[in-house]
CSV table of C-alpha atoms and ligand atoms in Angstrom, one decimal:
chain,number,residue,atom,x,y,z
A,832,UNK,CA,-4.9,-33.1,68.4
A,833,UNK,CA,-4.8,-29.3,68.1
A,834,UNK,CA,-6.3,-27.7,71.3
A,835,UNK,CA,-8.6,-24.7,71.1
A,836,UNK,CA,-8.4,-21.9,73.7
A,837,UNK,CA,-10.7,-19.0,74.2
A,838,UNK,CA,-9.7,-15.3,74.4
A,839,UNK,CA,-11.4,-11.9,74.4
A,840,UNK,CA,-13.0,-10.8,71.1
A,841,UNK,CA,-12.6,-7.2,72.3
A,842,UNK,CA,-9.5,-7.1,74.4
A,843,UNK,CA,-10.1,-4.6,77.2
A,844,UNK,CA,-6.3,-4.2,77.6
A,845,UNK,CA,-6.0,-3.2,73.9
A,846,UNK,CA,-3.5,-6.0,73.3
A,847,UNK,CA,-1.1,-5.4,76.1
A,848,UNK,CA,-1.1,-9.1,76.9
A,849,UNK,CA,-2.5,-8.8,80.4
A,850,UNK,CA,-5.5,-11.1,79.9
A,851,UNK,CA,-5.1,-14.6,81.1
A,852,UNK,CA,-5.2,-16.2,77.7
A,853,UNK,CA,-1.6,-14.8,77.3
A,854,UNK,CA,-0.1,-17.2,79.8
A,855,UNK,CA,-1.8,-20.2,78.1
A,856,UNK,CA,-0.6,-19.0,74.7
A,857,UNK,CA,2.9,-18.6,76.2
A,858,UNK,CA,2.9,-22.2,77.6
A,859,UNK,CA,1.8,-23.6,74.3
A,860,UNK,CA,4.5,-21.7,72.4
A,861,UNK,CA,7.1,-22.8,74.9
A,862,UNK,CA,6.4,-26.5,74.2
A,863,UNK,CA,5.8,-26.0,70.5
A,864,UNK,CA,2.2,-27.0,70.5
A,865,UNK,CA,0.1,-25.4,67.8
A,866,UNK,CA,-3.3,-24.2,68.9
A,867,UNK,CA,-6.5,-22.6,67.7
A,868,UNK,CA,-8.2,-19.6,69.3
A,869,UNK,CA,-11.9,-19.0,69.5
A,870,UNK,CA,-12.7,-15.4,70.3
A,871,UNK,CA,-15.6,-14.7,72.6
A,872,UNK,CA,-17.4,-11.4,73.4
A,873,UNK,CA,-18.5,-10.5,76.9
A,874,UNK,CA,-22.0,-11.5,76.0
A,875,UNK,CA,-21.0,-14.8,74.6
A,876,UNK,CA,-18.9,-15.6,77.7
A,877,UNK,CA,-22.0,-15.5,79.9
A,878,UNK,CA,-24.1,-17.7,77.6
A,879,UNK,CA,-24.8,-21.4,78.3
A,880,UNK,CA,-22.6,-22.6,75.4
A,881,UNK,CA,-19.6,-21.0,77.1
A,882,UNK,CA,-20.6,-21.7,80.6
A,883,UNK,CA,-20.5,-25.4,79.8
A,884,UNK,CA,-16.8,-24.9,79.4
A,885,UNK,CA,-16.3,-22.3,82.1
A,886,UNK,CA,-18.6,-22.2,85.1
A,887,UNK,CA,-17.8,-18.6,85.9
A,888,UNK,CA,-18.3,-17.4,82.3
A,889,UNK,CA,-14.7,-16.2,81.7
A,890,UNK,CA,-11.7,-16.8,79.5
A,891,UNK,CA,-9.4,-18.6,79.0
A,892,UNK,CA,-10.8,-22.1,78.4
A,893,UNK,CA,-9.0,-25.1,76.8
A,894,UNK,CA,-10.5,-27.8,74.7
A,895,UNK,CA,-8.7,-30.9,73.5
A,896,UNK,CA,-10.8,-33.8,72.3
A,897,UNK,CA,-13.0,-34.9,75.2
A,898,UNK,CA,-11.2,-32.6,77.7
A,899,UNK,CA,-12.4,-29.2,78.5
A,900,UNK,CA,-10.5,-27.1,81.1
A,901,UNK,CA,-10.9,-23.7,82.7
A,902,UNK,CA,-8.5,-21.8,85.1
A,903,UNK,CA,-5.3,-20.6,83.5
A,904,UNK,CA,-3.2,-22.3,86.1
A,905,UNK,CA,-4.8,-25.6,85.6
A,906,UNK,CA,-4.4,-25.2,81.8
A,907,UNK,CA,-0.7,-24.3,82.1
A,908,UNK,CA,-0.2,-27.3,84.4
A,909,UNK,CA,-1.9,-29.6,82.0
A,910,UNK,CA,0.3,-28.4,79.1
A,911,UNK,CA,3.4,-28.6,81.3
A,912,UNK,CA,2.5,-32.2,82.3
A,913,UNK,CA,1.8,-33.4,78.7
A,914,UNK,CA,4.9,-31.8,77.1
A,915,UNK,CA,8.5,-31.6,77.8
A,916,UNK,CA,10.1,-28.2,78.6
A,917,UNK,CA,8.1,-26.6,81.4
A,918,UNK,CA,8.6,-29.0,84.3
A,919,UNK,CA,11.8,-30.7,85.4
A,920,UNK,CA,12.1,-34.5,85.2
A,921,UNK,CA,13.6,-34.9,88.7
A,922,UNK,CA,10.6,-35.5,91.0
A,923,UNK,CA,11.7,-33.1,93.7
A,924,UNK,CA,12.6,-30.3,91.3
A,925,UNK,CA,9.2,-30.9,89.6
A,926,UNK,CA,7.4,-30.6,92.9
A,927,UNK,CA,9.2,-27.3,93.7
A,928,UNK,CA,8.4,-25.9,90.2
A,929,UNK,CA,4.7,-26.7,90.9
A,930,UNK,CA,5.0,-25.0,94.3
A,931,UNK,CA,6.1,-21.9,92.4
A,932,UNK,CA,3.1,-22.1,90.1
A,933,UNK,CA,0.8,-22.1,93.2
A,934,UNK,CA,2.9,-19.3,94.8
A,935,UNK,CA,2.5,-17.2,91.7
A,936,UNK,CA,-1.3,-17.6,91.6
A,937,UNK,CA,-2.1,-17.9,95.2
A,938,UNK,CA,0.4,-15.8,97.1
A,939,UNK,CA,1.7,-13.1,94.6
A,940,UNK,CA,-1.2,-12.5,92.3
A,941,UNK,CA,-3.9,-11.7,94.9
A,942,UNK,CA,-2.3,-8.4,96.1
A,943,UNK,CA,-1.5,-7.4,92.6
A,944,UNK,CA,-5.1,-8.0,91.5
A,945,UNK,CA,-6.2,-6.0,94.5
A,946,UNK,CA,-4.3,-3.0,93.1
A,947,UNK,CA,-6.0,-3.3,89.8
A,948,UNK,CA,-9.4,-3.5,91.5
A,949,UNK,CA,-8.5,-0.6,93.8
A,950,UNK,CA,-7.8,1.6,90.8
A,951,UNK,CA,-10.3,0.4,88.2
A,952,UNK,CA,-13.3,-0.8,90.2
A,953,UNK,CA,-13.0,1.2,93.4
A,954,UNK,CA,-11.2,4.3,92.1
A,955,UNK,CA,-14.3,6.5,92.4
A,956,UNK,CA,-15.0,5.6,96.1
A,957,UNK,CA,-14.3,8.3,98.7
A,958,UNK,CA,-11.9,6.1,100.5
A,959,UNK,CA,-10.0,4.9,97.4
A,960,UNK,CA,-7.0,7.3,97.7
A,961,UNK,CA,-6.6,6.5,101.3
A,962,UNK,CA,-6.5,2.7,100.7
A,963,UNK,CA,-4.1,2.7,97.8
A,964,UNK,CA,-0.9,3.0,99.9
A,965,UNK,CA,-2.0,-0.1,102.0
A,966,UNK,CA,-2.6,-2.1,98.8
A,967,UNK,CA,0.8,-1.1,97.4
A,968,UNK,CA,2.6,-2.0,100.6
A,969,UNK,CA,1.1,-5.4,100.6
A,970,UNK,CA,2.5,-5.9,97.1
A,971,UNK,CA,5.9,-4.6,98.3
A,972,UNK,CA,5.9,-7.1,101.2
A,973,UNK,CA,5.5,-10.0,98.7
A,974,UNK,CA,7.9,-8.5,96.1
A,975,UNK,CA,10.6,-8.0,98.8
A,976,UNK,CA,10.4,-11.7,99.8
A,977,UNK,CA,10.3,-12.8,96.2
A,978,UNK,CA,13.3,-10.6,95.3
A,979,UNK,CA,15.3,-12.0,98.2
A,980,UNK,CA,14.5,-15.5,97.1
A,981,UNK,CA,15.4,-14.9,93.5
A,982,UNK,CA,18.6,-13.1,94.5
A,983,UNK,CA,20.8,-13.0,91.4
A,984,UNK,CA,19.5,-16.2,89.8
A,985,UNK,CA,17.9,-16.1,86.3
A,986,UNK,CA,14.9,-18.2,87.3
A,987,UNK,CA,13.3,-19.2,90.6
A,988,UNK,CA,14.6,-22.8,90.8
A,989,UNK,CA,17.2,-23.8,88.3
A,990,UNK,CA,16.0,-23.9,84.7
A,991,UNK,CA,13.0,-21.9,83.4
A,992,UNK,CA,9.8,-23.6,84.4
A,993,UNK,CA,6.0,-23.2,84.4
A,994,UNK,CA,6.5,-21.6,87.8
A,995,UNK,CA,8.5,-18.8,86.2
A,996,UNK,CA,6.0,-18.6,83.3
A,997,UNK,CA,3.2,-17.9,85.8
A,998,UNK,CA,5.3,-15.7,88.1
A,999,UNK,CA,6.4,-13.5,85.2
A,1000,UNK,CA,2.8,-13.3,83.9
A,1001,UNK,CA,1.6,-12.2,87.3
A,1002,UNK,CA,4.3,-9.6,87.8
A,1003,UNK,CA,3.5,-8.1,84.4
A,1004,UNK,CA,0.2,-7.0,85.8
A,1005,UNK,CA,2.1,-4.4,87.8
A,1006,UNK,CA,2.7,-2.7,84.5
A,1007,UNK,CA,2.9,1.1,84.8
A,1008,UNK,CA,2.5,1.1,88.6
A,1009,UNK,CA,6.3,1.6,89.0
A,1010,UNK,CA,6.3,-0.9,92.0
A,1011,UNK,CA,8.3,-3.5,90.1
A,1012,UNK,CA,11.1,-1.1,89.4
A,1013,UNK,CA,11.8,-0.8,93.1
A,1014,UNK,CA,13.1,-4.4,92.8
A,1015,UNK,CA,15.7,-4.4,90.0
A,1016,UNK,CA,16.3,-8.1,90.1
A,1017,UNK,CA,12.6,-8.7,89.7
A,1018,UNK,CA,12.3,-6.2,86.9
A,1019,UNK,CA,15.2,-8.0,85.1
A,1020,UNK,CA,13.5,-11.3,85.8
A,1021,UNK,CA,10.4,-10.1,84.1
A,1022,UNK,CA,12.4,-8.7,81.2
A,1023,UNK,CA,14.1,-12.1,80.8
A,1024,UNK,CA,10.7,-13.7,80.5
A,1025,UNK,CA,9.5,-11.2,78.0
A,1026,UNK,CA,12.6,-11.8,75.9
A,1027,UNK,CA,11.9,-15.5,75.4
A,1028,UNK,CA,11.0,-16.2,71.8
A,1029,UNK,CA,7.9,-18.2,72.9
A,1030,UNK,CA,6.7,-15.2,74.9
A,1031,UNK,CA,7.1,-12.9,71.9
A,1032,UNK,CA,5.2,-15.3,69.6
A,1033,UNK,CA,2.4,-15.5,72.1
A,1034,UNK,CA,2.3,-11.7,72.7
A,1035,UNK,CA,2.2,-11.0,68.9
A,1036,UNK,CA,-0.6,-13.5,68.5
A,1037,UNK,CA,-2.8,-11.9,71.1
A,1038,UNK,CA,-1.9,-8.4,69.8
A,1039,UNK,CA,-3.0,-9.4,66.3
A,1040,UNK,CA,-6.5,-9.9,67.6
A,1041,UNK,CA,-6.6,-6.3,68.7
A,1042,UNK,CA,-4.8,-4.7,65.7
A,1043,UNK,CA,-6.4,-7.0,63.1
A,1044,UNK,CA,-2.9,-7.5,61.6
A,1045,UNK,CA,-2.1,-11.0,60.4
A,1046,UNK,CA,0.8,-12.6,62.2
A,1047,UNK,CA,4.1,-12.8,60.5
A,1048,UNK,CA,6.9,-15.3,60.9
B,2278,LIG,N1,-8.8,-17.5,87.9
B,2278,LIG,C1,-9.1,-17.4,86.5
B,2278,LIG,C2,-8.0,-17.9,85.6
B,2278,LIG,O1,-6.8,-17.7,86.0
B,2278,LIG,O2,-8.2,-18.4,84.5
B,2278,LIG,C3,-9.5,-15.9,86.2
B,2278,LIG,C4,-10.0,-15.8,84.8
B,2278,LIG,C5,-10.4,-14.3,84.5
B,2278,LIG,O3,-10.3,-13.5,85.4
B,2278,LIG,N2,-10.7,-14.0,83.2
B,2278,LIG,C6,-11.0,-12.7,82.9
B,2278,LIG,C7,-12.4,-12.6,82.3
B,2278,LIG,O4,-12.8,-13.5,81.6
B,2278,LIG,C8,-10.0,-12.2,81.8
B,2278,LIG,S1,-8.4,-12.2,82.4
B,2278,LIG,N3,-13.1,-11.6,82.6
B,2278,LIG,C9,-14.5,-11.4,82.1
B,2278,LIG,C10,-15.5,-11.6,83.2
B,2278,LIG,O5,-15.2,-12.0,84.3
B,2278,LIG,O6,-16.7,-11.3,82.8
B,2278,LIG,C11,-8.5,-10.8,83.5
B,2278,LIG,C12,-8.2,-9.5,82.9
B,2278,LIG,C13,-9.2,-8.7,82.4
B,2278,LIG,C14,-8.8,-7.5,81.8
B,2278,LIG,C15,-7.5,-7.1,81.8
B,2278,LIG,N4,-7.1,-5.8,81.3
B,2278,LIG,O7,-8.0,-5.2,80.6
B,2278,LIG,O8,-6.0,-5.4,81.4
B,2278,LIG,C16,-6.5,-7.9,82.3
B,2278,LIG,C17,-6.9,-9.1,82.8
């Protein structure tokens, strides 16, 4: 059965691949699972038809037969469990890869999201400038720990896994902030993720929504 995911009809990031449908597309591409995309507007996201799929009125969602899922992490986990390629077979290695999935979403992503909010949502507040260094330092604390843990390895724990897929996706949100460049091994780690053919296919697919260009290849 071909699953259907949802993505922004009007991508606020102008196709830079930062919205959370990207990580789901990437997981589907990694395992070679074709998928359909239903584009939803901000208005449609808040309507009952979409809220049945997503209680918070957001993207992405995932539908496959009787199953409807929300939360990008849960969707990536579902894909990784149902297909080979994103989680190791060895039980302990699998548990560690899942721990990295949670670490990406629960430990590393929150301070990075805080920086986005500090700039985009709170940027006009009188205290915004004063708060930014604190927010950046909280990110640095996490990146320093992650950098030490990755050391000179290609991936976080052996072969590329769903943990790396989510960690790279989360780190990409740092974008133009320059913070990632302070940790060359993490910058190289993200570049390795972006260089994966599955990442590129997913990126091109989400970009095509914005440019209106049909996908090639
Ligand atoms: N925890 C949920 C998950 O991981 O799936 C979070 C889902 C979420 O935040 N979805 C966002 C959304 O639907 C899109 S990805 N927002 C609309 C709303 O809440 O009304 C977040 C996002 C938005 C915009 C950019 N950007 O422009 O760069 C990047 C990421």
